[in-house]
PDB file of C-alpha atoms in Angstrom:
ATOM      1  CA  MET A 162      -6.909 188.361 218.353  1.00  0.00           C
ATOM      2  CA  GLU A 163      -4.598 185.999 220.242  1.00  0.00           C
ATOM      3  CA  SER A 164      -0.975 187.193 220.810  1.00  0.00           C
ATOM      4  CA  GLN A 165       1.863 184.896 219.970  1.00  0.00           C
ATOM      5  CA  PRO A 166       4.303 184.033 222.651  1.00  0.00           C
ATOM      6  CA  PHE A 167       7.687 185.769 222.465  1.00  0.00           C
ATOM      7  CA  VAL A 168      10.331 183.410 221.151  1.00  0.00           C
ATOM      8  CA  PRO A 169      13.737 184.979 221.416  1.00  0.00           C
ATOM      9  CA  LYS A 170      16.016 184.296 218.521  1.00  0.00           C
ATOM     10  CA  ALA A 171      19.749 183.757 218.759  1.00  0.00           C
ATOM     11  CA  PRO A 172      22.050 186.354 217.249  1.00  0.00           C
ATOM     12  CA  GLY A 173      22.058 186.283 213.419  1.00  0.00           C
ATOM     13  CA  ASP A 174      19.178 183.815 213.277  1.00  0.00           C
ATOM     14  CA  LEU A 175      21.449 181.043 214.589  1.00  0.00           C
ATOM     15  CA  LEU A 176      19.803 178.081 216.257  1.00  0.00           C
ATOM     16  CA  LYS A 177      20.416 176.933 219.790  1.00  0.00           C
ATOM     17  CA  ILE A 178      20.840 173.203 220.424  1.00  0.00           C
ATOM     18  CA  GLY A 179      17.294 172.852 221.802  1.00  0.00           C
ATOM     19  CA  VAL A 180      15.760 174.223 218.577  1.00  0.00           C
ATOM     20  CA  VAL A 181      17.974 171.911 216.484  1.00  0.00           C
ATOM     21  CA  SER A 182      16.945 168.987 218.663  1.00  0.00           C
ATOM     22  CA  ALA A 183      13.202 169.782 218.347  1.00  0.00           C
ATOM     23  CA  ARG A 184      13.299 170.348 214.571  1.00  0.00           C
ATOM     24  CA  SER A 185      15.442 167.177 213.957  1.00  0.00           C
ATOM     25  CA  ASN A 186      13.862 164.873 216.514  1.00  0.00           C
ATOM     26  CA  ILE A 187      17.420 164.118 217.789  1.00  0.00           C
ATOM     27  CA  SER A 188      18.107 164.467 221.527  1.00  0.00           C
ATOM     28  CA  VAL A 189      20.127 167.333 222.905  1.00  0.00           C
ATOM     29  CA  LYS A 190      22.404 164.710 224.481  1.00  0.00           C
ATOM     30  CA  THR A 191      23.070 163.106 221.066  1.00  0.00           C
ATOM     31  CA  ILE A 192      23.701 166.456 219.328  1.00  0.00           C
ATOM     32  CA  ARG A 193      26.187 167.313 222.095  1.00  0.00           C
ATOM     33  CA  PHE A 194      27.881 163.943 221.695  1.00  0.00           C
ATOM     34  CA  TYR A 195      28.201 164.543 217.910  1.00  0.00           C
ATOM     35  CA  CYS A 196      29.701 167.940 218.632  1.00  0.00           C
ATOM     36  CA  ASP A 197      32.136 166.471 221.162  1.00  0.00           C
ATOM     37  CA  GLU A 198      33.201 163.893 218.553  1.00  0.00           C
ATOM     38  CA  GLY A 199      33.750 166.525 215.893  1.00  0.00           C
ATOM     39  CA  LEU A 200      30.838 165.290 213.705  1.00  0.00           C
ATOM     40  CA  LEU A 201      28.915 168.554 214.157  1.00  0.00           C
ATOM     41  CA  LEU A 202      30.571 171.932 214.315  1.00  0.00           C
ATOM     42  CA  PRO A 203      28.592 174.789 215.881  1.00  0.00           C
ATOM     43  CA  VAL A 204      29.233 178.076 214.098  1.00  0.00           C
ATOM     44  CA  SER A 205      29.453 179.999 217.277  1.00  0.00           C
ATOM     45  CA  ARG A 206      28.778 180.098 220.921  1.00  0.00           C
ATOM     46  CA  THR A 207      26.878 182.523 223.107  1.00  0.00           C
ATOM     47  CA  ASP A 208      28.562 184.369 226.041  1.00  0.00           C
ATOM     48  CA  SER A 209      26.880 181.599 228.190  1.00  0.00           C
ATOM     49  CA  ARG A 210      28.622 179.000 226.019  1.00  0.00           C
ATOM     50  CA  TYR A 211      25.516 177.763 224.283  1.00  0.00           C
ATOM     51  CA  ARG A 212      26.266 176.113 220.989  1.00  0.00           C
ATOM     52  CA  LEU A 213      24.813 177.921 217.976  1.00  0.00           C
ATOM     53  CA  PHE A 214      24.113 176.337 214.658  1.00  0.00           C
ATOM     54  CA  ASP A 215      23.071 177.542 211.206  1.00  0.00           C
ATOM     55  CA  GLU A 216      20.550 175.732 209.007  1.00  0.00           C
ATOM     56  CA  SER A 217      23.320 173.536 207.464  1.00  0.00           C
ATOM     57  CA  VAL A 218      23.372 171.502 210.709  1.00  0.00           C
ATOM     58  CA  PHE A 219      20.311 169.643 209.420  1.00  0.00           C
ATOM     59  CA  ASP A 220      22.172 168.461 206.299  1.00  0.00           C
ATOM     60  CA  ASP A 221      25.024 167.323 208.542  1.00  0.00           C
ATOM     61  CA  LEU A 222      22.663 165.534 210.872  1.00  0.00           C
ATOM     62  CA  SER A 223      20.951 163.826 207.951  1.00  0.00           C
ATOM     63  CA  LEU A 224      24.277 162.639 206.596  1.00  0.00           C
ATOM     64  CA  ILE A 225      25.388 161.357 210.015  1.00  0.00           C
ATOM     65  CA  LEU A 226      22.165 159.454 210.460  1.00  0.00           C
ATOM     66  CA  ARG A 227      22.428 157.906 207.007  1.00  0.00           C
ATOM     67  CA  LEU A 228      26.061 156.821 207.711  1.00  0.00           C
ATOM     68  CA  ARG A 229      24.997 155.378 211.129  1.00  0.00           C
ATOM     69  CA  ALA A 230      22.186 153.504 209.414  1.00  0.00           C
ATOM     70  CA  MET A 231      24.904 151.811 207.291  1.00  0.00           C
ATOM     71  CA  ASP A 232      26.416 150.467 210.496  1.00  0.00           C
ATOM     72  CA  LEU A 233      29.540 152.473 209.956  1.00  0.00           C
ATOM     73  CA  PRO A 234      31.706 152.897 213.062  1.00  0.00           C
ATOM     74  CA  LEU A 235      31.865 156.440 214.459  1.00  0.00           C
ATOM     75  CA  ASP A 236      35.506 156.946 213.416  1.00  0.00           C
ATOM     76  CA  LEU A 237      34.542 156.144 209.809  1.00  0.00           C
ATOM     77  CA  VAL A 238      31.519 158.406 209.990  1.00  0.00           C
ATOM     78  CA  LYS A 239      33.905 161.173 211.143  1.00  0.00           C
ATOM     79  CA  GLN A 240      36.191 160.522 208.111  1.00  0.00           C
ATOM     80  CA  VAL A 241      33.321 160.689 205.736  1.00  0.00           C
ATOM     81  CA  ILE A 242      32.065 163.891 207.280  1.00  0.00           C
ATOM     82  CA  GLN A 243      35.453 165.477 207.080  1.00  0.00           C
ATOM     83  CA  ALA A 244      35.870 164.388 203.442  1.00  0.00           C
ATOM     84  CA  GLN A 245      32.397 165.834 202.712  1.00  0.00           C
ATOM     85  CA  ARG A 246      33.291 169.174 204.362  1.00  0.00           C
ATOM     86  CA  SER A 247      36.545 169.418 202.359  1.00  0.00           C
ATOM     87  CA  GLY A 248      34.960 168.432 199.136  1.00  0.00           C
ATOM     88  CA  ILE A 249      37.711 165.882 198.430  1.00  0.00           C
ATOM     89  CA  CYS A 250      38.346 162.392 199.528  1.00  0.00           C
ATOM     90  CA  THR A 251      42.037 161.500 199.322  1.00  0.00           C
ATOM     91  CA  CYS A 252      41.990 158.767 201.928  1.00  0.00           C
ATOM     92  CA  SER A 253      42.427 155.468 200.320  1.00  0.00           C
ATOM     93  CA  ASP A 254      41.651 153.665 203.589  1.00  0.00           C
ATOM     94  CA  LEU A 255      38.244 155.426 203.613  1.00  0.00           C
ATOM     95  CA  LYS A 256      37.561 154.312 200.046  1.00  0.00           C
ATOM     96  CA  THR A 257      38.611 150.784 200.777  1.00  0.00           C
ATOM     97  CA  THR A 258      36.482 150.631 203.929  1.00  0.00           C
ATOM     98  CA  MET A 259      33.469 151.932 201.986  1.00  0.00           C
ATOM     99  CA  ARG A 260      33.963 149.350 199.287  1.00  0.00           C
ATOM    100  CA  GLU A 261      34.168 146.649 201.937  1.00  0.00           C
ATOM    101  CA  LYS A 262      30.911 147.908 203.441  1.00  0.00           C
ATOM    102  CA  LEU A 263      29.300 147.805 199.984  1.00  0.00           C
ATOM    103  CA  SER A 264      30.468 144.244 199.620  1.00  0.00           C
ATOM    104  CA  GLU A 265      29.014 143.385 203.055  1.00  0.00           C
ATOM    105  CA  ILE A 266      25.662 144.883 201.944  1.00  0.00           C
ATOM    106  CA  HIS A 267      25.704 142.772 198.727  1.00  0.00           C
ATOM    107  CA  GLU A 268      26.347 139.677 200.797  1.00  0.00           C
ATOM    108  CA  ARG A 269      23.532 140.492 203.119  1.00  0.00           C
ATOM    109  CA  LEU A 270      21.172 141.082 200.162  1.00  0.00           C
ATOM    110  CA  ASP A 271      22.101 137.652 198.840  1.00  0.00           C
ATOM    111  CA  GLU A 272      21.334 136.113 202.286  1.00  0.00           C
ATOM    112  CA  LEU A 273      17.990 137.886 202.367  1.00  0.00           C
ATOM    113  CA  LYS A 274      17.092 136.637 198.915  1.00  0.00           C
ATOM    114  CA  VAL A 275      17.671 133.151 200.028  1.00  0.00           C
ATOM    115  CA  LEU A 276      15.531 133.722 203.151  1.00  0.00           C
ATOM    116  CA  GLU A 277      12.814 135.170 201.005  1.00  0.00           C
ATOM    117  CA  THR A 278      12.864 132.146 198.685  1.00  0.00           C
ATOM    118  CA  GLU A 279      12.605 129.797 201.752  1.00  0.00           C
ATOM    119  CA  ILE A 280       9.731 131.670 203.252  1.00  0.00           C
ATOM    120  CA  LYS A 281       7.858 131.687 199.944  1.00  0.00           C
ATOM    121  CA  THR A 282       8.430 127.928 199.536  1.00  0.00           C
ATOM    122  CA  MET A 283       7.213 127.327 203.064  1.00  0.00           C
ATOM    123  CA  LEU A 284       4.092 129.405 202.557  1.00  0.00           C
ATOM    124  CA  LYS A 285       3.356 127.660 199.243  1.00  0.00           C
ATOM    125  CA  SER A 286       3.686 124.246 200.978  1.00  0.00           C
ATOM    126  CA  TRP A 287       1.055 125.363 203.467  1.00  0.00           C
ATOM    127  CA  GLU A 288      -1.519 126.420 200.868  1.00  0.00           C
ATOM    128  CA  PRO A 289      -3.404 123.121 201.159  1.00  0.00           C
ATOM    129  CA  CYS A 290      -3.847 123.847 204.944  1.00  0.00           C
ATOM    130  CA  GLY A 291      -6.191 126.738 204.129  1.00  0.00           C
ATOM    131  CA  GLY A 292      -6.466 129.790 206.261  1.00  0.00           C
ATOM    132  CA  ALA A 293      -5.200 133.232 205.536  1.00  0.00           C
TER     133      ALA A 293
END
C-alpha cells in the first residue's frame, strides 16, 4: 500500500494562496494583485503573513473573471465586487456605466451580425468555384 504524501493544511481549513492558484488556474501574482486592489479579501494571515482564504474566494474569482471578460475597467470591477459583497447597489454611476456597457455590447452584436451576413454572402458567391 502506497503512502500519501503529507500535505499540511492551513489553520481552520483555510487555503494558502498557492492552493487557490492551483485550483483556480490563476497565477499567484494575479491573486496578489487582486488582493492589493481590494478585489479579493483574505480572511486571515498566518504569523508569516501568508494570505489565507476560505472557499468563497473561488466565487469571488469567478465574478472578477466574468467582469474582466466584459472589458470592464478595474475600478468598475471593484465597485461591482463591493456592491455584491454588501448586497445592495446604491451607486447610480455604477448602474449607468453598466447600462452603457450593455449598450456597447448590443452595438457590437449588431456589427457582428452585419459581418456574418457579409461572410455568408461572400461564401455563397464562391459556390460556383467548387472546393470545400
